[in-house]
Amino acid sequence: MKADYHSMKAPHLIIIGGGFAGLELIKQLRNKFIKVTVLDKNNFFNFQPLMYQVASGGLGPDAIAYPLRKIIAPMPNIAFRMAEVLRIETETQTVETNIGNFAYDYLCIATGAQTNFFGNAALEKYSMQLKSIPDALDLRSDILQEFEKALNESQGSQIERALNFVVVGGGPTGVETAGALAEMKKNVLPADYKEIDAQKMQVHLIEAAPRVLAAMSEISSAKAKQFLEKLGVHVQVNTAVQQYNPETGDLSLSNGQVIKTDTIIWSAGVKGKTIAGIPDTSVTKGNRYQVNEYNQIEGINNVFAIGDIAYMTTDKAYPNGHPMVATVAQQQGVLLGKNLLKLINNQPMKPFTYLNLGSMATVGRHKAVFEIFGVKMQGYIAWLGWMFLHLMLLVGFRNRIVVLLNWVWNYISYQRAIRIITRPFIPKQ
Ligand SMILES: Cc1cc2nc3c(=O)[nH]c(=O)nc-3n(C[C@H](O)[C@H](O)[C@H](O)COP(=O)(O)OP(=O)(O)OC[C@H]3O[C@@H](n4cnc5c(N)ncnc54)[C@H](O)[C@@H]3O)c2cc1C
């Protein structure tokens, strides 16, 4: 039977979230005997790993975002609705959204994660975060507005506040963001803001654990720290951020140090983005849904969770859950697609095991750490490998070309081409 969303009498799957996990699931179900509705509050897929480059003016948002409708348009059995899901009623098998209710036979929750401020309200209120494209654009505007502000300040302490940038969290996002800020200090500030003494700009990276990039090997961590310090970033490990006073701009650290700053960039943790209606008993560590080896939410057999929101402990190599990274999300999406078709055809499903392909992070121009299939590289070759893989992983040929051209331009010009303030000033005091 020809697959057609409107006429087909097939089981109906709703997927909440067209991110890394949802997208792979959609691809598996194309032209299959299952009717699929994808709900996402945004109409685009966001390639989050390059968001820090949008925040630092190296790329425009259109280079990393891709319209979900364009992906789904050639898939006759799949439809997209731009909708924010507010609640799930598992008894009536209904999803409630801001545009109305949708009934499902099967449901897949792929809502990803949100920033975790670990209950610190002041830091939540006054920090910038990097979890969405609007966040990245806010941060880009904010960084440039701080430069503008520094020009107009006469008091030393106010200039210090404007030009001190504190990145909290030494995971890949924190390391890459701190590296990008240090590159701005080196190349953008002296060129565009000649009246400012560029040496007054300070970039701090604060990490509570004993090393940055804790998920990578010790050698990669040490190299990343060395690369950052060479770029002039002040890296502090074994140090936690404690309090922020917006009046004075004082950011207190656990070692007693106080940094005066207007800009705290929080990349110290994420937690799952759950939806009301799924029982609290299914929510576990990291605010994620406890799932079994088939990504079924415990106790609700027709509701699945994949990607960052899923917490699975059955995979022998990952008894404390999988890392919240894109490759886990993608692999779970692929397997769930296959498993759903098996479930519909009364065949046994296959349990999920994660194939860890490795990880990487870049630290400014020419430098990266790269671990893939057990091979560890650092420096220039790793940087080339990082760029090649990110280009390949981007969705859409146009986006690849746009990113490549921007990178070539940035490389030749030593500039971040998109130094544009597009957002209104966000008062942080
Ligand atoms: C700045 C940054 C850098 C990163 N860098 C890397 C990296 O280098 N390598 C790596 O492997 N991983 C990286 N990650 C992690 C990676 O992006 C995530 O692991 C991955 O996105 C998880 O995929 P997902 O499908 O679970 O969620 P997402 O990709 O976040 O997708 C979730 C989707 O759900 C939608 N949604 C959420 N709530 C609702 C709702 N209530 N209603 C409707 N729609 C909703 C969202 O709009 C979104 O489209 C990075 C993350 C960030 C934030």
Coordinates of C-alpha atoms and ligand atoms in Angstrom, one line a residue:
M1 CA 0.0 0.0 0.0
K2 CA 1.3 3.5 -0.9
A3 CA 2.3 5.5 2.2
D4 CA 0.2 8.7 2.4
Y5 CA -0.2 10.6 5.7
H6 CA -3.8 11.6 5.1
S7 CA -5.3 8.4 3.7
M8 CA -3.3 5.6 5.3
K9 CA -4.9 3.5 8.1
A10 CA -1.7 2.7 9.9
P11 CA -0.6 2.9 13.5
H12 CA 0.0 6.6 14.5
L13 CA 3.3 7.6 16.0
I14 CA 3.9 11.0 17.5
I15 CA 7.5 12.2 17.9
I16 CA 8.1 15.1 20.2
G17 CA 11.3 16.8 19.1
G18 CA 13.1 17.0 15.8
G19 CA 16.6 17.1 17.2
F20 CA 19.4 14.6 16.7
A21 CA 17.4 11.7 18.0
G22 CA 14.0 12.6 16.4
L23 CA 15.6 13.2 13.0
E24 CA 17.3 9.8 12.8
L25 CA 14.0 8.1 13.9
I26 CA 12.1 10.0 11.1
K27 CA 14.6 8.9 8.5
Q28 CA 14.1 5.2 9.5
L29 CA 10.4 5.4 9.1
R30 CA 10.2 7.1 5.7
N31 CA 7.9 5.3 3.4
K32 CA 7.1 2.6 6.0
F33 CA 3.6 1.5 7.0
I34 CA 3.3 3.9 9.9
K35 CA 1.8 7.3 10.1
V36 CA 4.1 9.8 11.8
T37 CA 3.5 13.3 13.2
V38 CA 6.6 15.2 14.3
L39 CA 5.9 18.0 16.8
D40 CA 8.6 20.6 17.6
K41 CA 8.3 24.1 19.1
N42 CA 10.9 25.2 16.5
N43 CA 10.5 24.7 12.8
F44 CA 14.2 23.9 12.4
F45 CA 16.8 21.3 13.4
N46 CA 19.6 22.9 15.4
F47 CA 23.2 21.6 15.0
Q48 CA 24.1 22.5 18.6
P49 CA 27.8 21.6 18.4
L50 CA 28.5 24.7 16.3
M51 CA 26.4 27.1 18.4
Y52 CA 29.4 28.6 20.1
Q53 CA 30.6 29.8 16.7
V54 CA 27.3 31.6 16.2
A55 CA 27.8 33.2 19.7
S56 CA 31.2 34.4 18.7
G57 CA 30.3 35.8 15.3
G58 CA 32.0 33.1 13.2
L59 CA 28.8 31.7 11.7
G60 CA 25.3 33.0 11.1
P61 CA 22.4 31.0 12.6
D62 CA 21.2 29.9 9.2
A63 CA 24.5 28.0 8.7
I64 CA 23.7 25.6 11.6
A65 CA 19.9 25.4 11.5
Y66 CA 17.9 23.5 8.9
P67 CA 14.1 23.7 8.2
L68 CA 12.4 20.5 9.5
R69 CA 9.7 20.9 6.8
K70 CA 12.4 20.6 4.1
I71 CA 13.6 17.3 5.6
I72 CA 10.1 15.9 6.0
A73 CA 8.6 17.2 2.7
P74 CA 9.7 14.2 0.6
M75 CA 8.4 11.7 3.2
P76 CA 4.8 10.9 2.3
N77 CA 3.8 9.2 5.5
I78 CA 5.3 11.9 7.8
A79 CA 3.8 15.3 8.8
F80 CA 5.2 18.2 10.8
R81 CA 3.4 20.5 13.1
M82 CA 5.2 23.4 14.8
A83 CA 3.8 23.0 18.3
E84 CA 5.0 23.2 21.9
V85 CA 3.9 20.1 23.8
L86 CA 2.5 21.0 27.1
R87 CA 1.2 17.7 28.5
I88 CA 0.9 14.0 27.8
E89 CA -2.2 12.0 28.9
T90 CA -1.1 8.4 28.8
E91 CA -4.5 7.1 29.7
T92 CA -6.3 8.7 26.8
Q93 CA -3.1 8.5 24.6
T94 CA -3.3 12.2 23.9
V95 CA -0.6 14.9 23.5
E96 CA -1.7 18.4 24.5
T97 CA 0.0 21.3 22.7
N98 CA -0.4 25.0 22.2
I99 CA -2.2 24.4 18.9
G100 CA -4.5 21.6 20.0
N101 CA -4.6 17.9 21.0
F102 CA -3.1 15.0 19.1
A103 CA -4.0 11.3 19.6
Y104 CA -1.4 8.6 19.3
D105 CA -0.9 4.9 19.2
Y106 CA 2.8 5.2 19.9
L107 CA 4.7 8.1 21.4
C108 CA 8.3 9.0 21.3
I109 CA 9.7 11.7 23.5
A110 CA 12.9 13.2 22.1
T111 CA 12.9 16.6 23.8
G112 CA 16.6 16.8 24.7
A113 CA 18.0 18.7 27.6
Q114 CA 18.0 22.1 29.2
T115 CA 20.6 24.0 31.2
N116 CA 21.0 22.9 34.8
F117 CA 21.9 25.7 37.2
F118 CA 21.7 23.2 40.1
G119 CA 19.2 25.4 42.0
N120 CA 21.3 28.6 42.1
A121 CA 18.6 31.2 41.3
A122 CA 21.0 34.2 41.0
L123 CA 23.3 32.4 38.6
E124 CA 20.3 31.3 36.6
K125 CA 19.0 34.9 36.4
Y126 CA 22.3 36.6 35.5
S127 CA 24.1 34.0 33.4
M128 CA 24.1 33.6 29.6
Q129 CA 23.5 30.1 28.4
L130 CA 24.0 28.3 25.1
K131 CA 21.2 25.9 24.5
S132 CA 19.3 27.4 21.6
I133 CA 19.8 29.7 18.6
P134 CA 18.2 32.7 20.4
D135 CA 20.7 32.0 23.3
A136 CA 23.6 32.1 20.9
L137 CA 22.4 35.3 19.3
D138 CA 21.8 36.9 22.7
L139 CA 25.4 35.9 23.7
R140 CA 26.9 37.3 20.4
S141 CA 25.1 40.6 21.0
D142 CA 26.0 40.6 24.7
I143 CA 29.8 40.1 24.0
L144 CA 29.9 42.9 21.5
Q145 CA 27.8 45.2 23.7
E146 CA 30.3 44.6 26.5
F147 CA 33.0 45.8 24.1
E148 CA 31.0 48.9 23.2
K149 CA 30.4 49.5 26.9
A150 CA 34.1 49.3 27.8
L151 CA 34.7 52.1 25.3
N152 CA 32.4 54.4 27.1
E153 CA 33.5 53.7 30.6
S154 CA 36.0 55.9 32.4
Q155 CA 36.2 54.0 35.7
G156 CA 38.7 51.1 35.8
S157 CA 36.5 48.8 37.7
Q158 CA 33.6 49.2 35.2
I159 CA 36.0 48.5 32.3
E160 CA 37.2 45.4 34.2
R161 CA 33.6 44.2 34.6
A162 CA 32.8 44.7 30.9
L163 CA 36.0 43.0 29.7
N164 CA 36.1 40.0 32.1
F165 CA 34.3 37.0 30.6
V166 CA 33.8 34.0 32.8
V167 CA 32.9 30.6 31.2
V168 CA 31.6 28.1 33.8
G169 CA 32.1 24.4 33.0
G170 CA 35.0 22.8 31.2
G171 CA 33.2 20.4 29.0
P172 CA 33.5 20.7 25.2
T173 CA 31.1 23.6 25.1
G174 CA 32.9 25.6 27.8
V175 CA 36.4 24.8 26.3
E176 CA 35.3 25.8 22.8
T177 CA 33.5 28.9 23.9
A178 CA 36.5 30.1 26.0
G179 CA 38.8 29.4 23.0
A180 CA 36.6 31.4 20.7
L181 CA 36.5 34.3 23.2
A182 CA 40.3 34.2 23.4
E183 CA 40.5 34.4 19.6
M184 CA 38.2 37.5 19.7
K185 CA 40.6 39.1 22.2
K186 CA 43.5 38.4 19.8
N187 CA 41.9 39.3 16.5
V188 CA 38.6 41.2 16.9
L189 CA 39.3 43.6 19.8
P190 CA 42.5 45.1 18.5
A191 CA 41.1 45.5 15.0
D192 CA 37.6 46.9 15.8
Y193 CA 38.1 48.6 19.1
K194 CA 41.4 50.3 18.7
E195 CA 40.8 52.6 21.7
I196 CA 40.5 49.6 24.1
D197 CA 43.7 48.0 25.4
A198 CA 43.0 44.4 24.3
Q199 CA 45.1 43.1 27.2
K200 CA 42.4 44.2 29.5
M201 CA 40.1 41.6 28.2
Q202 CA 40.3 38.5 30.3
V203 CA 38.8 35.1 29.7
H204 CA 38.3 32.7 32.6
L205 CA 37.3 29.1 32.4
I206 CA 36.1 27.7 35.8
E207 CA 35.7 23.9 36.2
A208 CA 34.7 22.1 39.4
A209 CA 36.2 18.8 38.5
P210 CA 40.0 18.1 38.6
R211 CA 40.3 18.5 34.8
V212 CA 38.7 20.0 31.7
L213 CA 37.1 17.6 29.2
A214 CA 36.7 15.1 31.9
A215 CA 35.0 12.6 29.5
M216 CA 38.1 12.4 27.4
S217 CA 41.5 10.8 28.2
E218 CA 43.9 12.6 30.6
I219 CA 46.3 13.4 27.8
S220 CA 43.5 15.1 25.8
S221 CA 42.4 17.1 28.9
A222 CA 46.0 18.2 29.6
K223 CA 46.5 19.2 26.0
A224 CA 43.3 21.2 25.9
K225 CA 44.2 23.0 29.1
Q226 CA 47.7 23.8 27.6
F227 CA 46.1 25.1 24.4
L228 CA 43.7 27.3 26.3
E229 CA 46.4 28.7 28.5
K230 CA 48.6 29.4 25.5
L231 CA 45.7 31.5 24.1
G232 CA 45.7 33.4 27.4
V233 CA 42.6 31.8 29.0
H234 CA 42.8 31.6 32.8
V235 CA 41.8 28.0 33.5
Q236 CA 40.9 27.0 37.1
V237 CA 40.1 23.4 37.9
N238 CA 38.8 22.0 41.3
T239 CA 37.0 25.3 41.6
A240 CA 33.3 25.9 41.8
V241 CA 31.4 29.1 41.1
Q242 CA 29.4 30.0 44.2
Q243 CA 27.5 33.3 44.1
Y244 CA 27.0 36.3 41.9
N245 CA 26.2 39.9 43.1
P246 CA 24.7 41.8 40.1
E247 CA 25.1 45.1 41.9
T248 CA 28.9 44.9 42.3
G249 CA 29.5 42.3 39.5
D250 CA 31.3 40.2 42.0
L251 CA 31.5 36.5 41.1
S252 CA 32.7 34.4 44.1
L253 CA 34.6 31.2 43.6
S254 CA 35.1 28.3 46.1
N255 CA 38.8 29.2 46.4
G256 CA 37.9 32.6 47.8
Q257 CA 38.7 34.5 44.6
V258 CA 36.3 37.1 43.4
I259 CA 36.1 38.0 39.7
K260 CA 34.4 41.3 38.7
T261 CA 32.3 40.5 35.6
D262 CA 29.2 41.4 33.7
T263 CA 29.3 38.2 31.6
I264 CA 29.0 34.7 33.0
I265 CA 28.5 32.0 30.4
W266 CA 27.0 28.9 32.0
S267 CA 28.0 25.6 30.4
A268 CA 28.3 23.6 33.6
G269 CA 25.5 21.1 33.1
V270 CA 22.3 20.0 31.6
K271 CA 19.2 18.1 32.7
G272 CA 16.5 16.4 30.8
K273 CA 13.5 18.4 29.5
T274 CA 10.6 16.4 30.8
I275 CA 6.9 17.0 29.9
A276 CA 4.0 17.1 32.4
G277 CA 1.8 14.0 32.5
I278 CA 4.4 11.3 32.6
P279 CA 4.5 10.0 36.2
D280 CA 7.2 11.4 38.4
T281 CA 8.2 7.8 39.2
S282 CA 9.5 7.5 35.7
V283 CA 11.8 10.5 36.1
T284 CA 15.3 9.6 37.5
K285 CA 18.9 10.9 37.7
G286 CA 19.5 14.1 35.7
N287 CA 15.7 14.7 35.3
R288 CA 15.7 12.0 32.6
Y289 CA 13.1 9.3 31.9
Q290 CA 14.1 5.8 33.1
V291 CA 13.9 3.6 30.0
N292 CA 14.5 -0.1 29.4
E293 CA 16.8 -1.6 26.8
Y294 CA 14.3 -0.8 24.0
N295 CA 13.9 2.8 25.1
Q296 CA 10.4 2.2 26.5
I297 CA 9.6 4.3 29.5
E298 CA 9.3 2.0 32.5
G299 CA 5.7 0.9 32.9
I300 CA 4.3 2.6 29.7
N301 CA 4.9 0.2 26.8
N302 CA 3.8 2.4 24.0
V303 CA 5.7 5.5 25.1
F304 CA 9.5 5.7 24.3
A305 CA 12.2 8.2 25.2
I306 CA 15.4 8.7 23.1
G307 CA 18.4 10.9 23.2
D308 CA 19.4 13.2 26.1
I309 CA 16.0 12.7 27.8
A310 CA 16.5 8.9 28.1
Y311 CA 18.3 7.3 31.0
M312 CA 19.1 3.7 30.3
T313 CA 21.1 1.5 32.7
T314 CA 20.9 -1.9 30.8
D315 CA 23.8 -1.2 28.5
K316 CA 26.7 -3.1 30.2
A317 CA 29.3 -0.5 29.4
Y318 CA 27.1 2.4 30.7
P319 CA 25.5 1.3 34.0
N320 CA 25.1 4.9 35.0
G321 CA 23.4 6.0 31.8
H322 CA 24.8 7.1 28.5
P323 CA 26.5 10.5 28.0
M324 CA 24.2 13.2 26.8
V325 CA 25.8 13.5 23.3
A326 CA 24.6 13.6 19.8
T327 CA 25.9 10.2 18.8
V328 CA 23.9 8.4 21.5
A329 CA 20.8 10.3 20.4
Q330 CA 21.4 9.4 16.8
Q331 CA 22.0 5.7 17.5
Q332 CA 18.9 5.4 19.7
G333 CA 16.8 7.1 17.0
V334 CA 18.0 4.6 14.3
L335 CA 17.4 1.6 16.5
L336 CA 14.0 2.8 17.7
G337 CA 12.9 3.2 14.1
K338 CA 13.8 -0.4 13.4
N339 CA 12.3 -1.6 16.7
L340 CA 9.0 0.1 16.2
L341 CA 8.5 -1.6 12.8
K342 CA 9.3 -4.9 14.6
L343 CA 6.9 -4.1 17.4
I344 CA 4.1 -3.4 14.9
N345 CA 4.8 -6.7 13.1
N346 CA 4.9 -8.6 16.4
Q347 CA 8.6 -9.4 16.1
P348 CA 11.1 -9.2 19.0
M349 CA 12.9 -5.9 19.4
K350 CA 16.7 -5.5 19.7
P351 CA 18.2 -4.0 22.8
F352 CA 20.3 -0.9 22.6
T353 CA 24.0 -0.8 23.0
Y354 CA 26.0 2.3 22.4
L355 CA 28.9 2.2 19.9
N356 CA 31.2 5.0 21.2
L357 CA 32.9 6.5 18.1
G358 CA 34.9 8.9 20.2
S359 CA 34.8 12.6 21.0
M360 CA 36.6 15.9 20.2
A361 CA 36.9 19.6 21.0
T362 CA 38.6 22.5 19.3
V363 CA 40.5 25.2 21.1
G364 CA 40.8 28.1 18.8
R365 CA 42.7 28.3 15.5
H366 CA 44.8 25.2 14.5
K367 CA 44.2 23.4 17.7
A368 CA 41.9 20.6 18.8
V369 CA 41.9 17.3 20.7
F370 CA 40.4 14.3 18.9
E371 CA 39.8 10.8 20.0
I372 CA 38.2 8.4 17.5
F373 CA 38.2 4.6 17.5
G374 CA 40.9 4.7 20.3
V375 CA 43.2 6.9 18.2
K376 CA 44.2 10.1 20.1
M377 CA 45.4 13.2 18.3
Q378 CA 46.1 16.7 19.4
G379 CA 47.0 19.9 17.5
Y380 CA 46.8 20.7 13.8
I381 CA 45.8 17.3 12.4
A382 CA 43.1 17.0 15.1
W383 CA 41.8 20.4 14.2
L384 CA 41.5 19.4 10.5
G385 CA 39.8 16.2 11.6
W386 CA 37.4 18.2 13.8
M387 CA 36.5 20.5 10.9
F388 CA 36.0 17.7 8.4
L389 CA 33.8 15.7 10.7
H390 CA 31.6 18.7 11.7
L391 CA 31.2 19.6 8.0
M392 CA 30.1 16.0 7.2
L393 CA 27.7 15.9 10.2
L394 CA 25.9 19.1 9.3
V395 CA 22.4 18.6 7.8
G396 CA 22.0 19.9 4.3
F397 CA 24.5 20.6 1.4
R398 CA 23.8 24.4 1.5
N399 CA 24.7 24.5 5.2
R400 CA 28.0 22.6 4.6
I401 CA 29.0 25.1 1.8
V402 CA 28.0 28.1 4.0
V403 CA 30.0 26.8 7.0
L404 CA 33.0 25.9 4.8
L405 CA 33.0 29.4 3.1
N406 CA 32.7 31.1 6.5
W407 CA 35.6 29.1 7.9
V408 CA 37.8 29.8 4.9
W409 CA 36.9 33.5 5.2
N410 CA 37.6 33.5 9.0
Y411 CA 40.8 31.7 8.4
I412 CA 42.1 34.1 5.8
S413 CA 40.9 37.3 7.4
Y414 CA 41.6 36.3 11.1
Q415 CA 38.2 37.8 11.7
R416 CA 34.7 36.7 12.9
A417 CA 32.7 38.1 10.1
I418 CA 29.3 38.4 11.7
R419 CA 30.1 40.9 14.4
I420 CA 26.6 42.2 14.5
I421 CA 24.5 43.3 17.5
T422 CA 21.0 42.1 16.7
R423 CA 19.4 41.8 20.1
P424 CA 18.4 44.5 22.5
F425 CA 20.7 45.0 25.4
I426 CA 19.7 42.5 28.1
P427 CA 20.1 44.3 31.4
K428 CA 21.8 42.0 33.9
Q429 CA 21.7 44.4 36.9
Ligands
LIG1 C1 26.3 24.1 22.9 C2 26.3 22.6 22.8 C3 27.3 22.0 22.2 C4 27.3 20.6 22.0 N1 28.3 20.0 21.4 C5 28.3 18.6 21.2 C6 29.3 18.0 20.5 O1 30.3 18.6 20.1 N2 29.2 16.6 20.3 C7 28.2 15.9 20.7 O2 28.1 14.7 20.5 N3 27.2 16.5 21.4 C8 27.2 17.9 21.6 N4 26.2 18.5 22.3 C9 25.1 17.6 22.8 C10 24.1 17.3 21.7 O3 23.7 18.5 21.1 C11 22.9 16.6 22.4 O4 23.3 15.5 23.0 C12 21.9 16.3 21.3 O5 21.3 17.5 20.8 C13 20.7 15.4 21.9 O6 19.8 15.2 20.9 P1 18.2 15.1 21.3 O7 17.6 14.7 20.0 O8 18.1 14.3 22.5 O9 17.8 16.6 21.7 P2 17.9 17.9 20.8 O10 18.8 17.8 19.7 O11 18.2 19.0 21.8 O12 16.4 18.1 20.3 C14 15.3 18.3 21.1 C15 14.2 18.9 20.3 O13 13.0 18.9 21.0 C16 12.3 20.1 20.9 N5 11.5 20.3 22.1 C17 11.9 20.3 23.3 N6 10.8 20.4 24.2 C18 9.8 20.5 23.4 C19 8.4 20.7 23.6 N7 7.9 20.7 24.9 N8 7.5 20.7 22.6 C20 8.0 20.6 21.3 N9 9.3 20.5 21.0 C21 10.2 20.4 22.0 C22 13.4 21.1 20.7 O14 13.0 22.3 20.0 C23 14.5 20.3 19.9 O15 14.3 20.5 18.5 C24 26.2 19.9 22.5 C25 25.1 20.5 23.1 C26 25.2 21.9 23.2 C27 24.0 22.6 23.9

